[in-house]
PDB file of C-alpha atoms and ligand atoms in Angstrom:
ATOM      1  CA  MET A  16     -29.985-113.917  15.864  1.00  0.00           C
ATOM      2  CA  LYS A  17     -32.898-112.262  14.055  1.00  0.00           C
ATOM      3  CA  ILE A  18     -32.776-108.891  12.298  1.00  0.00           C
ATOM      4  CA  GLY A  19     -35.786-106.754  11.436  1.00  0.00           C
ATOM      5  CA  VAL A  20     -35.432-104.841   8.170  1.00  0.00           C
ATOM      6  CA  LEU A  21     -37.713-101.842   7.751  1.00  0.00           C
ATOM      7  CA  ALA A  22     -39.544-102.557   4.481  1.00  0.00           C
ATOM      8  CA  LEU A  23     -41.706 -99.504   3.813  1.00  0.00           C
ATOM      9  CA  GLN A  24     -39.734 -98.309   0.777  1.00  0.00           C
ATOM     10  CA  GLY A  25     -36.250 -98.521  -0.719  1.00  0.00           C
ATOM     11  CA  ALA A  26     -33.462-101.106  -0.736  1.00  0.00           C
ATOM     12  CA  PHE A  27     -34.602-103.567   1.916  1.00  0.00           C
ATOM     13  CA  ILE A  28     -34.429-106.788  -0.155  1.00  0.00           C
ATOM     14  CA  GLU A  29     -30.701-106.291  -0.744  1.00  0.00           C
ATOM     15  CA  HIS A  30     -30.099-106.085   3.014  1.00  0.00           C
ATOM     16  CA  ARG A  31     -31.986-109.324   3.569  1.00  0.00           C
ATOM     17  CA  LYS A  32     -29.912-111.030   0.855  1.00  0.00           C
ATOM     18  CA  MET A  33     -26.721-109.865   2.533  1.00  0.00           C
ATOM     19  CA  LEU A  34     -27.919-111.155   5.908  1.00  0.00           C
ATOM     20  CA  SER A  35     -28.811-114.505   4.424  1.00  0.00           C
ATOM     21  CA  LEU A  36     -25.284-114.770   2.933  1.00  0.00           C
ATOM     22  CA  LEU A  37     -24.087-114.244   6.513  1.00  0.00           C
ATOM     23  CA  ASN A  38     -26.419-117.043   7.690  1.00  0.00           C
ATOM     24  CA  THR A  39     -28.528-114.592   9.651  1.00  0.00           C
ATOM     25  CA  GLU A  40     -32.285-114.728   9.870  1.00  0.00           C
ATOM     26  CA  SER A  41     -34.218-111.592   8.932  1.00  0.00           C
ATOM     27  CA  PHE A  42     -37.798-110.443   8.537  1.00  0.00           C
ATOM     28  CA  GLU A  43     -39.586-107.400   7.087  1.00  0.00           C
ATOM     29  CA  ILE A  44     -41.115-104.686   9.224  1.00  0.00           C
ATOM     30  CA  ARG A  45     -44.166-103.246   7.491  1.00  0.00           C
ATOM     31  CA  GLN A  46     -46.603-102.614  10.309  1.00  0.00           C
ATOM     32  CA  LYS A  47     -46.807-102.282  14.068  1.00  0.00           C
ATOM     33  CA  LYS A  48     -47.581-105.922  14.756  1.00  0.00           C
ATOM     34  CA  ASP A  49     -44.348-106.978  13.014  1.00  0.00           C
ATOM     35  CA  ILE A  50     -42.271-105.595  15.871  1.00  0.00           C
ATOM     36  CA  GLU A  51     -44.217-107.354  18.595  1.00  0.00           C
ATOM     37  CA  ILE A  52     -42.031-110.458  18.217  1.00  0.00           C
ATOM     38  CA  PRO A  53     -38.562-110.512  19.819  1.00  0.00           C
ATOM     39  CA  PHE A  54     -35.652-109.577  17.549  1.00  0.00           C
ATOM     40  CA  ASP A  55     -32.039-108.505  17.979  1.00  0.00           C
ATOM     41  CA  GLY A  56     -31.283-105.675  15.589  1.00  0.00           C
ATOM     42  CA  LEU A  57     -32.900-103.233  13.178  1.00  0.00           C
ATOM     43  CA  ILE A  58     -31.861-102.126   9.690  1.00  0.00           C
ATOM     44  CA  LEU A  59     -33.122 -98.838   8.243  1.00  0.00           C
ATOM     45  CA  PRO A  60     -32.496 -99.058   4.476  1.00  0.00           C
ATOM     46  CA  GLY A  61     -31.851 -96.418   1.851  1.00  0.00           C
ATOM     47  CA  GLY A  62     -34.715 -94.845  -0.052  1.00  0.00           C
ATOM     48  CA  GLU A  63     -36.233 -91.424   0.526  1.00  0.00           C
ATOM     49  CA  SER A  64     -35.994 -90.285   4.120  1.00  0.00           C
ATOM     50  CA  THR A  65     -39.023 -87.992   3.776  1.00  0.00           C
ATOM     51  CA  VAL A  66     -41.193 -90.829   2.432  1.00  0.00           C
ATOM     52  CA  ILE A  67     -39.978 -93.382   4.973  1.00  0.00           C
ATOM     53  CA  GLY A  68     -40.345 -90.827   7.792  1.00  0.00           C
ATOM     54  CA  LYS A  69     -43.914 -90.072   6.753  1.00  0.00           C
ATOM     55  CA  LEU A  70     -44.891 -93.753   6.440  1.00  0.00           C
ATOM     56  CA  LEU A  71     -43.300 -94.576   9.814  1.00  0.00           C
ATOM     57  CA  ARG A  72     -45.539 -91.982  11.453  1.00  0.00           C
ATOM     58  CA  GLU A  73     -48.697 -92.942   9.548  1.00  0.00           C
ATOM     59  CA  LEU A  74     -48.273 -96.612  10.382  1.00  0.00           C
ATOM     60  CA  GLY A  75     -47.700 -96.009  14.076  1.00  0.00           C
ATOM     61  CA  LEU A  76     -44.189 -97.449  13.841  1.00  0.00           C
ATOM     62  CA  PHE A  77     -42.374 -94.219  14.627  1.00  0.00           C
ATOM     63  CA  GLU A  78     -42.883 -94.013  18.408  1.00  0.00           C
ATOM     64  CA  PRO A  79     -42.239 -97.673  19.288  1.00  0.00           C
ATOM     65  CA  LEU A  80     -39.110 -97.807  17.100  1.00  0.00           C
ATOM     66  CA  ARG A  81     -37.835 -94.484  18.445  1.00  0.00           C
ATOM     67  CA  GLU A  82     -38.270 -95.740  21.994  1.00  0.00           C
ATOM     68  CA  LYS A  83     -36.330 -98.909  21.162  1.00  0.00           C
ATOM     69  CA  ILE A  84     -33.491 -96.996  19.479  1.00  0.00           C
ATOM     70  CA  LEU A  85     -33.182 -94.443  22.289  1.00  0.00           C
ATOM     71  CA  GLY A  86     -33.119 -97.352  24.717  1.00  0.00           C
ATOM     72  CA  GLY A  87     -29.962 -98.736  23.060  1.00  0.00           C
ATOM     73  CA  PHE A  88     -31.427-101.270  20.627  1.00  0.00           C
ATOM     74  CA  PRO A  89     -28.852-102.065  17.873  1.00  0.00           C
ATOM     75  CA  VAL A  90     -29.645-100.230  14.651  1.00  0.00           C
ATOM     76  CA  PHE A  91     -27.909 -99.868  11.285  1.00  0.00           C
ATOM     77  CA  GLY A  92     -28.988 -97.064   8.943  1.00  0.00           C
ATOM     78  CA  THR A  93     -27.833 -96.790   5.343  1.00  0.00           C
ATOM     79  CA  CYS A  94     -28.211 -93.565   3.378  1.00  0.00           C
ATOM     80  CA  ALA A  95     -31.836 -92.488   4.077  1.00  0.00           C
ATOM     81  CA  GLY A  96     -31.489 -94.622   7.237  1.00  0.00           C
ATOM     82  CA  LEU A  97     -28.584 -92.398   8.298  1.00  0.00           C
ATOM     83  CA  LEU A  98     -30.815 -89.357   7.816  1.00  0.00           C
ATOM     84  CA  LEU A  99     -33.537 -90.974   9.951  1.00  0.00           C
ATOM     85  CA  LEU A 100     -31.062 -91.432  12.807  1.00  0.00           C
ATOM     86  CA  ALA A 101     -29.319 -88.043  12.634  1.00  0.00           C
ATOM     87  CA  LYS A 102     -30.069 -85.547  15.363  1.00  0.00           C
ATOM     88  CA  THR A 103     -29.924 -82.739  12.802  1.00  0.00           C
ATOM     89  CA  ILE A 104     -30.330 -82.585   9.020  1.00  0.00           C
ATOM     90  CA  GLU A 105     -28.700 -79.336   7.975  1.00  0.00           C
ATOM     91  CA  ASN A 106     -30.749 -78.767   4.818  1.00  0.00           C
ATOM     92  CA  ASP A 107     -34.092 -80.147   5.995  1.00  0.00           C
ATOM     93  CA  SER A 108     -36.298 -78.570   8.636  1.00  0.00           C
ATOM     94  CA  ARG A 109     -37.354 -82.028   9.753  1.00  0.00           C
ATOM     95  CA  SER A 110     -35.563 -84.592  11.841  1.00  0.00           C
ATOM     96  CA  HIS A 111     -36.828 -88.108  12.535  1.00  0.00           C
ATOM     97  CA  PHE A 112     -35.534 -90.484  15.240  1.00  0.00           C
ATOM     98  CA  ALA A 113     -32.900 -87.850  16.100  1.00  0.00           C
ATOM     99  CA  ALA A 114     -30.941 -90.434  18.082  1.00  0.00           C
ATOM    100  CA  MET A 115     -27.358 -90.008  16.905  1.00  0.00           C
ATOM    101  CA  ASP A 116     -25.144 -87.018  17.673  1.00  0.00           C
ATOM    102  CA  ILE A 117     -24.470 -86.158  14.051  1.00  0.00           C
ATOM    103  CA  THR A 118     -25.451 -83.438  11.622  1.00  0.00           C
ATOM    104  CA  ALA A 119     -26.105 -84.831   8.152  1.00  0.00           C
ATOM    105  CA  LYS A 120     -26.350 -83.064   4.832  1.00  0.00           C
ATOM    106  CA  ARG A 121     -29.026 -84.467   2.519  1.00  0.00           C
ATOM    107  CA  ASN A 122     -28.283 -85.020  -1.188  1.00  0.00           C
ATOM    108  CA  ALA A 123     -24.855 -83.714  -0.304  1.00  0.00           C
ATOM    109  CA  TYR A 124     -23.280 -84.634  -3.637  1.00  0.00           C
ATOM    110  CA  GLY A 125     -26.004 -83.051  -5.778  1.00  0.00           C
ATOM    111  CA  ARG A 126     -29.292 -84.592  -6.832  1.00  0.00           C
ATOM    112  CA  GLN A 127     -28.766 -85.964 -10.312  1.00  0.00           C
ATOM    113  CA  LEU A 128     -25.027 -86.435 -10.605  1.00  0.00           C
ATOM    114  CA  GLY A 129     -24.836 -87.569  -7.034  1.00  0.00           C
ATOM    115  CA  SER A 130     -24.290 -91.269  -7.666  1.00  0.00           C
ATOM    116  CA  PHE A 131     -20.753 -92.601  -7.637  1.00  0.00           C
ATOM    117  CA  TYR A 132     -18.470 -95.407  -6.553  1.00  0.00           C
ATOM    118  CA  ALA A 133     -15.485 -95.155  -4.237  1.00  0.00           C
ATOM    119  CA  GLU A 134     -13.181 -97.378  -2.237  1.00  0.00           C
ATOM    120  CA  ALA A 135     -11.993 -96.408   1.211  1.00  0.00           C
ATOM    121  CA  PRO A 136     -11.103 -97.946   4.574  1.00  0.00           C
ATOM    122  CA  PHE A 137     -13.880 -98.905   6.963  1.00  0.00           C
ATOM    123  CA  GLY A 138     -12.727 -98.980  10.577  1.00  0.00           C
ATOM    124  CA  GLU A 139      -9.870-101.497  10.777  1.00  0.00           C
ATOM    125  CA  THR A 140     -10.590-102.849   7.282  1.00  0.00           C
ATOM    126  CA  LYS A 141      -8.237-101.582   4.585  1.00  0.00           C
ATOM    127  CA  THR A 142     -10.653-100.828   1.785  1.00  0.00           C
ATOM    128  CA  ILE A 143     -14.198-101.713   0.939  1.00  0.00           C
ATOM    129  CA  PRO A 144     -16.346-100.842  -2.084  1.00  0.00           C
ATOM    130  CA  MET A 145     -18.804 -97.998  -1.528  1.00  0.00           C
ATOM    131  CA  THR A 146     -21.762 -97.160  -3.754  1.00  0.00           C
ATOM    132  CA  PHE A 147     -23.270 -93.721  -3.180  1.00  0.00           C
ATOM    133  CA  ILE A 148     -26.753 -92.870  -4.493  1.00  0.00           C
ATOM    134  CA  ARG A 149     -27.961 -89.307  -3.885  1.00  0.00           C
ATOM    135  CA  ALA A 150     -26.176 -89.784  -0.634  1.00  0.00           C
ATOM    136  CA  PRO A 151     -25.894 -87.653   2.459  1.00  0.00           C
ATOM    137  CA  TYR A 152     -22.650 -87.192   4.352  1.00  0.00           C
ATOM    138  CA  ILE A 153     -22.022 -86.378   7.981  1.00  0.00           C
ATOM    139  CA  SER A 154     -21.013 -82.726   8.193  1.00  0.00           C
ATOM    140  CA  LYS A 155     -20.531 -82.769  11.957  1.00  0.00           C
ATOM    141  CA  ALA A 156     -20.032 -85.524  14.522  1.00  0.00           C
ATOM    142  CA  GLU A 157     -19.935 -84.959  18.283  1.00  0.00           C
ATOM    143  CA  LYS A 158     -17.250 -86.538  20.485  1.00  0.00           C
ATOM    144  CA  THR A 159     -19.641 -89.370  21.347  1.00  0.00           C
ATOM    145  CA  VAL A 160     -19.364 -90.606  17.745  1.00  0.00           C
ATOM    146  CA  THR A 161     -16.597 -92.821  16.289  1.00  0.00           C
ATOM    147  CA  VAL A 162     -15.786 -92.096  12.660  1.00  0.00           C
ATOM    148  CA  LEU A 163     -15.301 -95.314  10.655  1.00  0.00           C
ATOM    149  CA  SER A 164     -14.838 -94.025   7.084  1.00  0.00           C
ATOM    150  CA  GLU A 165     -14.107 -90.831   5.246  1.00  0.00           C
ATOM    151  CA  VAL A 166     -14.166 -90.146   1.514  1.00  0.00           C
ATOM    152  CA  GLU A 167     -12.641 -86.924   0.227  1.00  0.00           C
ATOM    153  CA  GLY A 168     -12.544 -85.529   3.752  1.00  0.00           C
ATOM    154  CA  LYS A 169     -16.235 -86.200   4.429  1.00  0.00           C
ATOM    155  CA  ILE A 170     -17.476 -88.666   7.039  1.00  0.00           C
ATOM    156  CA  VAL A 171     -19.412 -91.478   5.362  1.00  0.00           C
ATOM    157  CA  ALA A 172     -19.552 -94.138   8.099  1.00  0.00           C
ATOM    158  CA  ALA A 173     -19.785 -93.764  11.864  1.00  0.00           C
ATOM    159  CA  ARG A 174     -20.847 -95.456  15.052  1.00  0.00           C
ATOM    160  CA  GLN A 175     -22.236 -94.306  18.389  1.00  0.00           C
ATOM    161  CA  ASN A 176     -22.893 -96.979  21.011  1.00  0.00           C
ATOM    162  CA  ARG A 177     -25.029 -99.531  19.160  1.00  0.00           C
ATOM    163  CA  MET A 178     -25.971 -97.272  16.281  1.00  0.00           C
ATOM    164  CA  LEU A 179     -24.136 -97.701  12.973  1.00  0.00           C
ATOM    165  CA  VAL A 180     -24.615 -95.505   9.904  1.00  0.00           C
ATOM    166  CA  THR A 181     -23.227 -95.386   6.370  1.00  0.00           C
ATOM    167  CA  SER A 182     -23.867 -92.786   3.654  1.00  0.00           C
ATOM    168  CA  PHE A 183     -23.203 -95.453   1.064  1.00  0.00           C
ATOM    169  CA  HIS A 184     -25.017 -98.729   0.286  1.00  0.00           C
ATOM    170  CA  PRO A 185     -22.953-101.729   1.472  1.00  0.00           C
ATOM    171  CA  GLU A 186     -25.874-104.014   0.566  1.00  0.00           C
ATOM    172  CA  LEU A 187     -25.315-103.260  -3.133  1.00  0.00           C
ATOM    173  CA  ASN A 188     -21.820-104.765  -3.286  1.00  0.00           C
ATOM    174  CA  GLU A 189     -20.625-108.248  -2.488  1.00  0.00           C
ATOM    175  CA  ASN A 190     -18.326-107.176   0.312  1.00  0.00           C
ATOM    176  CA  GLN A 191     -19.801-108.216   3.661  1.00  0.00           C
ATOM    177  CA  THR A 192     -17.577-106.175   5.999  1.00  0.00           C
ATOM    178  CA  VAL A 193     -20.162-103.628   7.135  1.00  0.00           C
ATOM    179  CA  HIS A 194     -22.967-106.126   7.751  1.00  0.00           C
ATOM    180  CA  GLN A 195     -20.539-108.386   9.608  1.00  0.00           C
ATOM    181  CA  TYR A 196     -19.486-105.380  11.696  1.00  0.00           C
ATOM    182  CA  PHE A 197     -23.134-104.735  12.583  1.00  0.00           C
ATOM    183  CA  LEU A 198     -23.690-108.368  13.591  1.00  0.00           C
ATOM    184  CA  ASN A 199     -20.552-108.274  15.778  1.00  0.00           C
ATOM    185  CA  MET A 200     -21.790-105.050  17.337  1.00  0.00           C
ATOM    186  CA  ILE A 201     -25.017-106.823  18.350  1.00  0.00           C
ATOM    187  CA  LYS A 202     -23.082-109.722  19.897  1.00  0.00           C
ATOM    188  CA  GLN A 203     -20.836-107.424  21.976  1.00  0.00           C
TER     189      GLN A 203
HETATM  190  N1  LIG B  28     -31.515 -88.698  -1.023  1.00  0.00           N
HETATM  191  C1  LIG B  28     -32.223 -89.613  -0.184  1.00  0.00           C
HETATM  192  C2  LIG B  28     -32.893 -88.904   1.001  1.00  0.00           C
HETATM  193  O1  LIG B  28     -32.809 -87.739   1.137  1.00  0.00           O
HETATM  194  C3  LIG B  28     -31.308 -90.708   0.311  1.00  0.00           C
HETATM  195  C4  LIG B  28     -30.836 -91.538  -0.843  1.00  0.00           C
HETATM  196  C5  LIG B  28     -30.663 -92.990  -0.544  1.00  0.00           C
HETATM  197  O2  LIG B  28     -31.105 -93.500   0.490  1.00  0.00           O
HETATM  198  N2  LIG B  28     -30.072 -93.685  -1.470  1.00  0.00           N
HETATM  199  O3  LIG B  28     -33.522 -89.539   1.784  1.00  0.00           O
END
């Protein structure tokens, strides 16, 4: 199995480290030719959704990746990656891939004091560590979406078909549950 990690900006190295701990091959997507090779799943890391969205378009990566995602290609978005996948961003006039039936709120915990740590269940797993950095949350999820985690009544992890999103950064802790879940999702 080979995972492409979008590497335009943000926390992509940490995702690759996590994948290597799970004995999974990965590579960095920086330009259009990088996605010409066959691969099995895509990770959209955290960073700034506006910056990543702009670079995706400028580099000609936006359309081919959008087509893949809408066609059911497995994708995992963390934080800014969640915003890229959301159909609607309630406090941003822009949307990006708009593939997942969720409404997300950007910088939902405030801009400066918005970073915090929590522990909560993820799907069937009792508790996992969750690091939030200027994170969004999901303010609305359609029936097509399965909620996997909630913190203080807000949805922070969810799945729809082969799309997985988390508001938090599972790549910044040692716990491998979320990445393992994504790899299992690809194998299904
Ligand atoms: N606040 C960022 C955004 O709006 C997301 C933060 C993150 O990815 N850690 O894109």
